[in-house]
Short mmCIF file of C-alpha atoms in Angstrom, two decimals:
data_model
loop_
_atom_site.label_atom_id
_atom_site.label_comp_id
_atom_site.label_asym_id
_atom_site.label_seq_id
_atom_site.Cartn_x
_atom_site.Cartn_y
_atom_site.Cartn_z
CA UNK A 1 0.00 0.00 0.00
CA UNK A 2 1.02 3.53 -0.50
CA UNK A 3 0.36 6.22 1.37
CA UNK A 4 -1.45 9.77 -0.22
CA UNK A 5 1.98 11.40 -0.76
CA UNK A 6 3.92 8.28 -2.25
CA UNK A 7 0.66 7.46 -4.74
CA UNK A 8 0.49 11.14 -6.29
CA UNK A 9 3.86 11.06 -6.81
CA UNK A 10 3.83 7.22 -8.67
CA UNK A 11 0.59 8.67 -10.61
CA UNK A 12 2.68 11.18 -12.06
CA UNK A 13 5.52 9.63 -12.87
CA UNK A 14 3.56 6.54 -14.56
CA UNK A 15 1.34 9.67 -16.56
CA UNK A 16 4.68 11.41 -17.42
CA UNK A 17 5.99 8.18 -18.86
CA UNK A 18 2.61 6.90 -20.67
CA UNK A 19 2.67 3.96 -18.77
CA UNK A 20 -0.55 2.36 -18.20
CA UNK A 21 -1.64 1.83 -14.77
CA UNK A 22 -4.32 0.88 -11.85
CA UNK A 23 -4.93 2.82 -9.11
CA UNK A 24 -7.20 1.41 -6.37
CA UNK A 25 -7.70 4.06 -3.49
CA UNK A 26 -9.97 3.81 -0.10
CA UNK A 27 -12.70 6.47 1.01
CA UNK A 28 -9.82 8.76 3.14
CA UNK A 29 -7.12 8.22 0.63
CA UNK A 30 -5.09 7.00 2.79
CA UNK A 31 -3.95 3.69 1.38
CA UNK A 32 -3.55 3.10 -2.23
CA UNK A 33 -2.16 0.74 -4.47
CA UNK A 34 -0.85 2.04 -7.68
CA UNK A 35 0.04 -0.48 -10.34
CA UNK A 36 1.69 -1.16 -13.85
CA UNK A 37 -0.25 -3.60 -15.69
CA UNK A 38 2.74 -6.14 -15.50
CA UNK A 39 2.73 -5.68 -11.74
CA UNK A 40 -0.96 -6.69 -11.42
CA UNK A 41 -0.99 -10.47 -10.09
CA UNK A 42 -4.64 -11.93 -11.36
CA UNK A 43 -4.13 -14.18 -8.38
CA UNK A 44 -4.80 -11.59 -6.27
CA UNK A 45 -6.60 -8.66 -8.33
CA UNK A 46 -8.82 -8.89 -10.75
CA UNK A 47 -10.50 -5.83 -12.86
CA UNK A 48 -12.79 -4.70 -15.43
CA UNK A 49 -12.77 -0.93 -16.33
CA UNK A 50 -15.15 0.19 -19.06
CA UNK A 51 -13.13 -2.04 -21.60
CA UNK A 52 -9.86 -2.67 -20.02
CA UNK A 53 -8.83 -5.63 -17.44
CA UNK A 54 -7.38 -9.05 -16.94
CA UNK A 55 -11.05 -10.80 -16.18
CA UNK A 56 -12.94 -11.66 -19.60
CA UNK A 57 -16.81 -11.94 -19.86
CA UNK A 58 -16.35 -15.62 -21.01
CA UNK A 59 -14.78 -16.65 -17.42
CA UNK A 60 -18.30 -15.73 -15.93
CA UNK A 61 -19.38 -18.60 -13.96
CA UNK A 62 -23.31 -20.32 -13.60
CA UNK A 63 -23.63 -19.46 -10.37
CA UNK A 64 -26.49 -17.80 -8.02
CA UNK A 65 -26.17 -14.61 -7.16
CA UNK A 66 -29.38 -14.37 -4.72
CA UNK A 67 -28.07 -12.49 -1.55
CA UNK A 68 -29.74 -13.24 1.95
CA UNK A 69 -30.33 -9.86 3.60
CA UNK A 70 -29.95 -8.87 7.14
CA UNK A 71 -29.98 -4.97 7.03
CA UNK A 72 -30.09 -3.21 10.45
CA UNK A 73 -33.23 -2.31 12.31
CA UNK A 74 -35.20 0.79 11.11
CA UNK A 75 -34.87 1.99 14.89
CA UNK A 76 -31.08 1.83 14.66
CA UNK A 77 -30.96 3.43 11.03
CA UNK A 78 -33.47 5.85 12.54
CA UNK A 79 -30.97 7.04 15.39
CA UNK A 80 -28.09 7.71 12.85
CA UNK A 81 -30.11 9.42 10.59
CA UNK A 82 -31.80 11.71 13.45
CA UNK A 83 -28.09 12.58 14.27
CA UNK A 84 -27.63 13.53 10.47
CA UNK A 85 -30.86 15.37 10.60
CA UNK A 86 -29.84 17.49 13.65
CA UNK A 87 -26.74 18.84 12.27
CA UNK A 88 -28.42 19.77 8.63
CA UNK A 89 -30.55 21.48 10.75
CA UNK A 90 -27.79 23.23 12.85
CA UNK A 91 -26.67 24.21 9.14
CA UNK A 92 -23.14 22.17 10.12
CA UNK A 93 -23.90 20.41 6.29
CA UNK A 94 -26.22 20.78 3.65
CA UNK A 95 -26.03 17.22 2.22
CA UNK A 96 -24.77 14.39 4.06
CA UNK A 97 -24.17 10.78 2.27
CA UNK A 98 -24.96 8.28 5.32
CA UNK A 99 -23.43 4.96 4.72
CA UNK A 100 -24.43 1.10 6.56
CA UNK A 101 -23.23 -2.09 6.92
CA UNK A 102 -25.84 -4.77 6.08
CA UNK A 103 -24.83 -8.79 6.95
CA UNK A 104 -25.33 -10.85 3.66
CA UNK A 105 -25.03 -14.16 2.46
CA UNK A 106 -24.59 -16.24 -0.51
CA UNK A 107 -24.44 -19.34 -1.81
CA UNK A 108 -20.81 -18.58 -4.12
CA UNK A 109 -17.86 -16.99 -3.78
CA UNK A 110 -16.67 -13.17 -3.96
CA UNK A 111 -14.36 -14.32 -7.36
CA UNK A 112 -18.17 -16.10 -8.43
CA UNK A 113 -19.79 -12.84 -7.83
CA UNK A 114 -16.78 -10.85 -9.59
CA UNK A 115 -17.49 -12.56 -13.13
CA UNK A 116 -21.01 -12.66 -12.90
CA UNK A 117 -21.67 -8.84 -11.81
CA UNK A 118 -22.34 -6.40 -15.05
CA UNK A 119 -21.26 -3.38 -14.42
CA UNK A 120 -19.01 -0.34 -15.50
CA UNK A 121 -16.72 -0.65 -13.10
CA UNK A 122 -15.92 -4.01 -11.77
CA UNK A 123 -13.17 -5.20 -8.93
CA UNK A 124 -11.96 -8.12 -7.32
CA UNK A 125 -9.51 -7.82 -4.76
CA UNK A 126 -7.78 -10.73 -2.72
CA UNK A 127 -10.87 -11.77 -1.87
CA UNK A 128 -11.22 -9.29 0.77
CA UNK A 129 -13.85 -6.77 -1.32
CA UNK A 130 -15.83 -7.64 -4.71
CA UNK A 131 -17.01 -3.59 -6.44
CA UNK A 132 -19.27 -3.79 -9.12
CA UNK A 133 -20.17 -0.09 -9.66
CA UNK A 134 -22.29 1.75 -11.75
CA UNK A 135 -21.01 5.37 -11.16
CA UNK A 136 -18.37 7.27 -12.98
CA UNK A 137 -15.71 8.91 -10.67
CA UNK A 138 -14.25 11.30 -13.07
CA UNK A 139 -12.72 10.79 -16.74
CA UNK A 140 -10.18 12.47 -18.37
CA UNK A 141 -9.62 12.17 -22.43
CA UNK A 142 -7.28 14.36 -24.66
CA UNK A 143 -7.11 16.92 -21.79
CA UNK A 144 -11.07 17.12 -21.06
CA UNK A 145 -11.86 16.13 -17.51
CA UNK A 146 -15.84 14.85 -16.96
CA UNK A 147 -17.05 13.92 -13.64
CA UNK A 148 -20.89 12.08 -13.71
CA UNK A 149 -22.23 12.58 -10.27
CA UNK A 150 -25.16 9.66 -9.30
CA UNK A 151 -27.73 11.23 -7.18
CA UNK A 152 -31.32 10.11 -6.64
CA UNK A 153 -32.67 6.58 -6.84
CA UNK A 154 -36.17 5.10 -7.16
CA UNK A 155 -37.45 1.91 -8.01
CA UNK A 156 -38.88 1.81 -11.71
CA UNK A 157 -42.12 -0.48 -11.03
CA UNK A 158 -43.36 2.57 -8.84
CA UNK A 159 -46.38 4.65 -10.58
CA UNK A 160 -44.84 7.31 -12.94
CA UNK A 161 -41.60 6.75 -11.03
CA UNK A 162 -39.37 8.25 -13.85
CA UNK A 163 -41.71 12.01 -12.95
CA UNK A 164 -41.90 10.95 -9.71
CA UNK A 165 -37.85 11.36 -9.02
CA UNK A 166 -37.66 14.35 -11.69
CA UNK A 167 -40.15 16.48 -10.05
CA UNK A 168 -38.91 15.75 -6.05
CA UNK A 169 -38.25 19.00 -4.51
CA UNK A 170 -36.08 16.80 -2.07
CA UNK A 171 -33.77 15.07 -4.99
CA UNK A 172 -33.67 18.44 -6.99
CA UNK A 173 -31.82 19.75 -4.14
CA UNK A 174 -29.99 17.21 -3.50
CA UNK A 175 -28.47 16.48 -6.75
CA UNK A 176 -27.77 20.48 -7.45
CA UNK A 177 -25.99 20.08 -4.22
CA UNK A 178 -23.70 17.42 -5.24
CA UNK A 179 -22.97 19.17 -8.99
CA UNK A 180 -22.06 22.43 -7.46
CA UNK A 181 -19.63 20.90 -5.09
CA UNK A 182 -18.07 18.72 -7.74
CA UNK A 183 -18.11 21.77 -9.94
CA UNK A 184 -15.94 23.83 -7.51
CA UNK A 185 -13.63 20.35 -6.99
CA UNK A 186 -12.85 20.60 -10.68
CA UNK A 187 -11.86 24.06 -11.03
CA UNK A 188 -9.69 23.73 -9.20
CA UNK A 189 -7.12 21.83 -11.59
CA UNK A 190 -9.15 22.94 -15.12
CA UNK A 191 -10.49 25.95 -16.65
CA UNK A 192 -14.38 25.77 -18.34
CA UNK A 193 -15.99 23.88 -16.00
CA UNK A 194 -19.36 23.39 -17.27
CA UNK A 195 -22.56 21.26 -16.43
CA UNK A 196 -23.38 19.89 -19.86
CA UNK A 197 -25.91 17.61 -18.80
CA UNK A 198 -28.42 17.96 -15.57
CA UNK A 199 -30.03 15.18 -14.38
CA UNK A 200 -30.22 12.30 -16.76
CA UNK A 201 -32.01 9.03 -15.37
CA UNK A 202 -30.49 5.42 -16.36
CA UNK A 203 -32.08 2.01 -15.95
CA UNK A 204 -30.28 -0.58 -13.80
CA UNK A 205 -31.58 -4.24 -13.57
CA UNK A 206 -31.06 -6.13 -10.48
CA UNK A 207 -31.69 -9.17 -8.69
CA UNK A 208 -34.22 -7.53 -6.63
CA UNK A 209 -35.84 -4.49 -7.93
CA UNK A 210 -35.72 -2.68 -11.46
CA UNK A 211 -34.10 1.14 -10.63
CA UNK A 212 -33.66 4.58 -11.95
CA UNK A 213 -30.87 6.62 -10.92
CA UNK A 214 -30.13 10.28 -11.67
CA UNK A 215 -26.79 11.60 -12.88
CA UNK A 216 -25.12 15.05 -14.67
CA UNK A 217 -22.34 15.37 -16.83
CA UNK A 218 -19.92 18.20 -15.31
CA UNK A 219 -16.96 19.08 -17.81
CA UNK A 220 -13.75 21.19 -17.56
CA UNK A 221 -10.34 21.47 -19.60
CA UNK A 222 -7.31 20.27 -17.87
CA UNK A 223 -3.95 22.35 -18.68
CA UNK A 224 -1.52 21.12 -21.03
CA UNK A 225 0.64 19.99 -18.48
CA UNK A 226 -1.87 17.94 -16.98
CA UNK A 227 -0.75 14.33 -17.23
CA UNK A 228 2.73 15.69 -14.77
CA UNK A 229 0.57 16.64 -12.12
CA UNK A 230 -2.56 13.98 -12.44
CA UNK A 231 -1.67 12.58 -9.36
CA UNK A 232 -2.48 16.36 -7.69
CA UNK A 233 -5.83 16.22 -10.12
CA UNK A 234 -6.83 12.82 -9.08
CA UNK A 235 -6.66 13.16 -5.23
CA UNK A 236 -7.93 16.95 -5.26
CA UNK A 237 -11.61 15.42 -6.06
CA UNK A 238 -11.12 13.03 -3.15
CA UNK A 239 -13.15 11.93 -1.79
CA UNK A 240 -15.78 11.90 -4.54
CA UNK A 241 -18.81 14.56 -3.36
CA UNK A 242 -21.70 12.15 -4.29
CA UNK A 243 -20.43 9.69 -1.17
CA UNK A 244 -19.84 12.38 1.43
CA UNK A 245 -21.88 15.47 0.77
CA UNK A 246 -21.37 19.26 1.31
CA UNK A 247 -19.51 21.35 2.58
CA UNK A 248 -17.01 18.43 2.17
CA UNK A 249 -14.12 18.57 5.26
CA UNK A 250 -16.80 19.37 7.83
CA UNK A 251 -19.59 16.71 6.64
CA UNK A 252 -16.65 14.18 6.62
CA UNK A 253 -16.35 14.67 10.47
CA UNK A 254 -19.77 14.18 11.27
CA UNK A 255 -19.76 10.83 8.51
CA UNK A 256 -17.37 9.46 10.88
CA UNK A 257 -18.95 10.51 13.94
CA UNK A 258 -22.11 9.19 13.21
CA UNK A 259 -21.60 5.61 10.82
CA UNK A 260 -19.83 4.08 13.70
CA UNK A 261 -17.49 1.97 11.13
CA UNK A 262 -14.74 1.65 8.60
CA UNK A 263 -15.81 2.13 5.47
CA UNK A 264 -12.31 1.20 4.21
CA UNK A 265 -12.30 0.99 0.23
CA UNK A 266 -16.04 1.43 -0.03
CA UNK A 267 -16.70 4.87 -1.52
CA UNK A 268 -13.02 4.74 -2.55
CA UNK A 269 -12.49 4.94 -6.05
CA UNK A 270 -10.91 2.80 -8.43
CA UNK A 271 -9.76 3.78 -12.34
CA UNK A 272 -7.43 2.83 -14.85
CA UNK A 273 -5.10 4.92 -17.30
CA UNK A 274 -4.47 3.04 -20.59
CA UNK A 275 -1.18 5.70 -21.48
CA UNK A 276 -3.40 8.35 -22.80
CA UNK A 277 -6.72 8.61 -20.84
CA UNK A 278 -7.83 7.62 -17.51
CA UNK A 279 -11.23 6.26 -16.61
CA UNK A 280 -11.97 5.91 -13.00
CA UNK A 281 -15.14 4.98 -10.70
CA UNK A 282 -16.74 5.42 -7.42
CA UNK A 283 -16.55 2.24 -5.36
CA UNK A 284 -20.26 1.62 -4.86
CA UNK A 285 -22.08 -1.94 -4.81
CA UNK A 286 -19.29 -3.31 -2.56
CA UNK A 287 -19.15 -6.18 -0.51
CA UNK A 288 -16.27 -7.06 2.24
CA UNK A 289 -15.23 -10.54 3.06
CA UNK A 290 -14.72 -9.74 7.06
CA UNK A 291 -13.16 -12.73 8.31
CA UNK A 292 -15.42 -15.11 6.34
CA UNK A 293 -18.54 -13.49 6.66
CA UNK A 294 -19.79 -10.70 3.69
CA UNK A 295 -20.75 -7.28 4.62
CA UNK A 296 -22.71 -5.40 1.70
CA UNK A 297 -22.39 -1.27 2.47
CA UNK A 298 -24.57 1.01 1.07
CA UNK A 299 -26.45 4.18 1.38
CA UNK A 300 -27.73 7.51 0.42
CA UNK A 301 -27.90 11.38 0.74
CA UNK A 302 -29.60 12.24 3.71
CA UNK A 303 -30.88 16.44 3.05
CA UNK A 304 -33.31 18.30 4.99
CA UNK A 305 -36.28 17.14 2.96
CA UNK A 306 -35.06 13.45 3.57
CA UNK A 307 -37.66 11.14 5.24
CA UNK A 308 -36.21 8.22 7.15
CA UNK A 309 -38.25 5.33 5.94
CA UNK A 310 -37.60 6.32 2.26
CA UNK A 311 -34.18 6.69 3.24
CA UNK A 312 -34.12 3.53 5.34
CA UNK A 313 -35.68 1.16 1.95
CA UNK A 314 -33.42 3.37 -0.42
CA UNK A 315 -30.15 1.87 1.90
CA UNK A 316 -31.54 -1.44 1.75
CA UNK A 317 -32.57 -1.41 -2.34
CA UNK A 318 -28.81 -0.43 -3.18
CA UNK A 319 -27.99 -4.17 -1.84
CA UNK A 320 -28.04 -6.61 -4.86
CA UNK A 321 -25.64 -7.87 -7.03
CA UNK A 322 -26.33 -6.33 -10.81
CA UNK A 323 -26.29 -9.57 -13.29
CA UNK A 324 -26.04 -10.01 -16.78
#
């Protein structure tokens, strides 16, 4: 592992040199693993970014992928998320992403689960965490960065769900939340930054419930120099604002006041340069092998219009494995 310091500076010497790379980091930053393609041990890691990895679609095994949940009680979530409530309300953070561990079980393994997610983003690693994520983290081609925020989730079998999640004064706010702060996090580095797209919905099928999720397309340019410093770019948008909310360093403090656990690499973020671009994503859809027994995490953006129950079923709908 690397720490913060030692993995921008690999980042930019691999980006100098055009040498294709994977970089794995966890939700403070704080360890990392940074490594050349040849490095990567498929014993131990395996990947599939948008296109480029050592796992094939062939290798996916006939397995089940039916999860047994055991998510908290609504009376614990309930507590956390009063705590969240009272400091939105004491104006400490406008948008707060609250996180949970939920017990699961399954009748194959985390490598089983690995081939037979579908997703953008998938990771296998050691067998200690499976990721098969859906969201974009940033990506950056020819000098254009893009960042694709995922905000706002409903299940699609709900009457008029797609206006439904569209016209929530509650998920409006939330999302605009999320694409300013992500819109400041990019100017930093690049020059332009732009919301070309505002709340888009996709479809995701799972192996519970057919879902909608909204998501913007925030661009910027990057300066010509960029691919010497993309270690600095990288970890200046860390950690990503859709899985810790606004105002970012003091919401982070009350995250790990109130979750009462590690997320470790959950709501990290994972990407891949191929010597030219980078492609990177958010973490989500994890489960952790904790000695022998799976933890799924998930969550959502608690805001002042939040209800708990919604909330509660919206923590406990992100748990399923996304099949082909």
């Amino acid at each position: 592992m690397r720490s913060k310091t030692e993995a921008i500076a690999r980042i930019n010497e691999l980006a100098s040199a055009r040498t294709p790379f994977l970089f794995i980091s966890d939700f403070k930053g704080q360890n990392n693993l940074v490594l050349t393609t040849e490095e990567i041990d498929p014993t131990q890691i395996m990947y599939q970014i948008n296109g480029h990895g050592n796992a094939q679609g062939s290798d996916r095994r006939d397995v089940s992928t039916q999860l047994e949940r055991s998510p908290m009680s609504f009376a614990a979530y309930e507590e956390k998320y009063n705590r969240v409530h009272h400091e939105l309300t004491q104006g400490n953070s406008y948008l707060l992403n609250l996180t949970c561990p939920t017990p699961v079980q399954g009748d194959c393994s985390l490598q089983d689960l690995f081939f037979r997610g579908n997703a953008r983003y998938r990771l296998w690693c050691r067998d200690e965490f499976v990721v098969f994520s859906p969201e974009i983290f940033v990506q950056i081609y020819e000098g254009q960065i893009s960042s694709f925020p995922m905000k706002g989730t409903i299940d699609a079998d709900l009457p008029h769900a797609r206006d439904v999640l569209l016209n929530s004064k509650k998920e409006l706010a939330e999302h605009a939340t999320i694409v300013d702060l992500i819109r400041n996090d990019m100017s930093i580095h690049a020059s332009n930054v732009r919301v070309e797209q505002f709340r888009y919905l996709d479809e995701i099928r799972t192996n519970h419930k057919h879902l909608l999720q909204a998501s913007s397309k925030i661009t910027g340019q990057l300066p010509t120099d960029y691919l010497e410093r993309m270690g600095e770019i990288i970890f200046s948008l860390l950690p990503a604002g859709s899985i810790s909310g606004a105002p970012k360093a003091r919401t982070l403090k009350i995250i790990e006041e109130v979750e009462g656990y590690d997320r470790g690499f959950y709501t990290g973020v994972m990407g891949y340069f191929d010597g030219e671009n980078f492609d990177s994503g958010v973490m989500i859809r994890f489960i952790q092998n904790e000695r022998g027994k799976w933890v799924y995490k998930s969550g959502g953006g608690i805001h002042s219009l939040s209800d708990a129950s919604a909330e509660y079923q919206e923590m406990i709908d992100k748990v399923y494995v996304p099949v082909y």
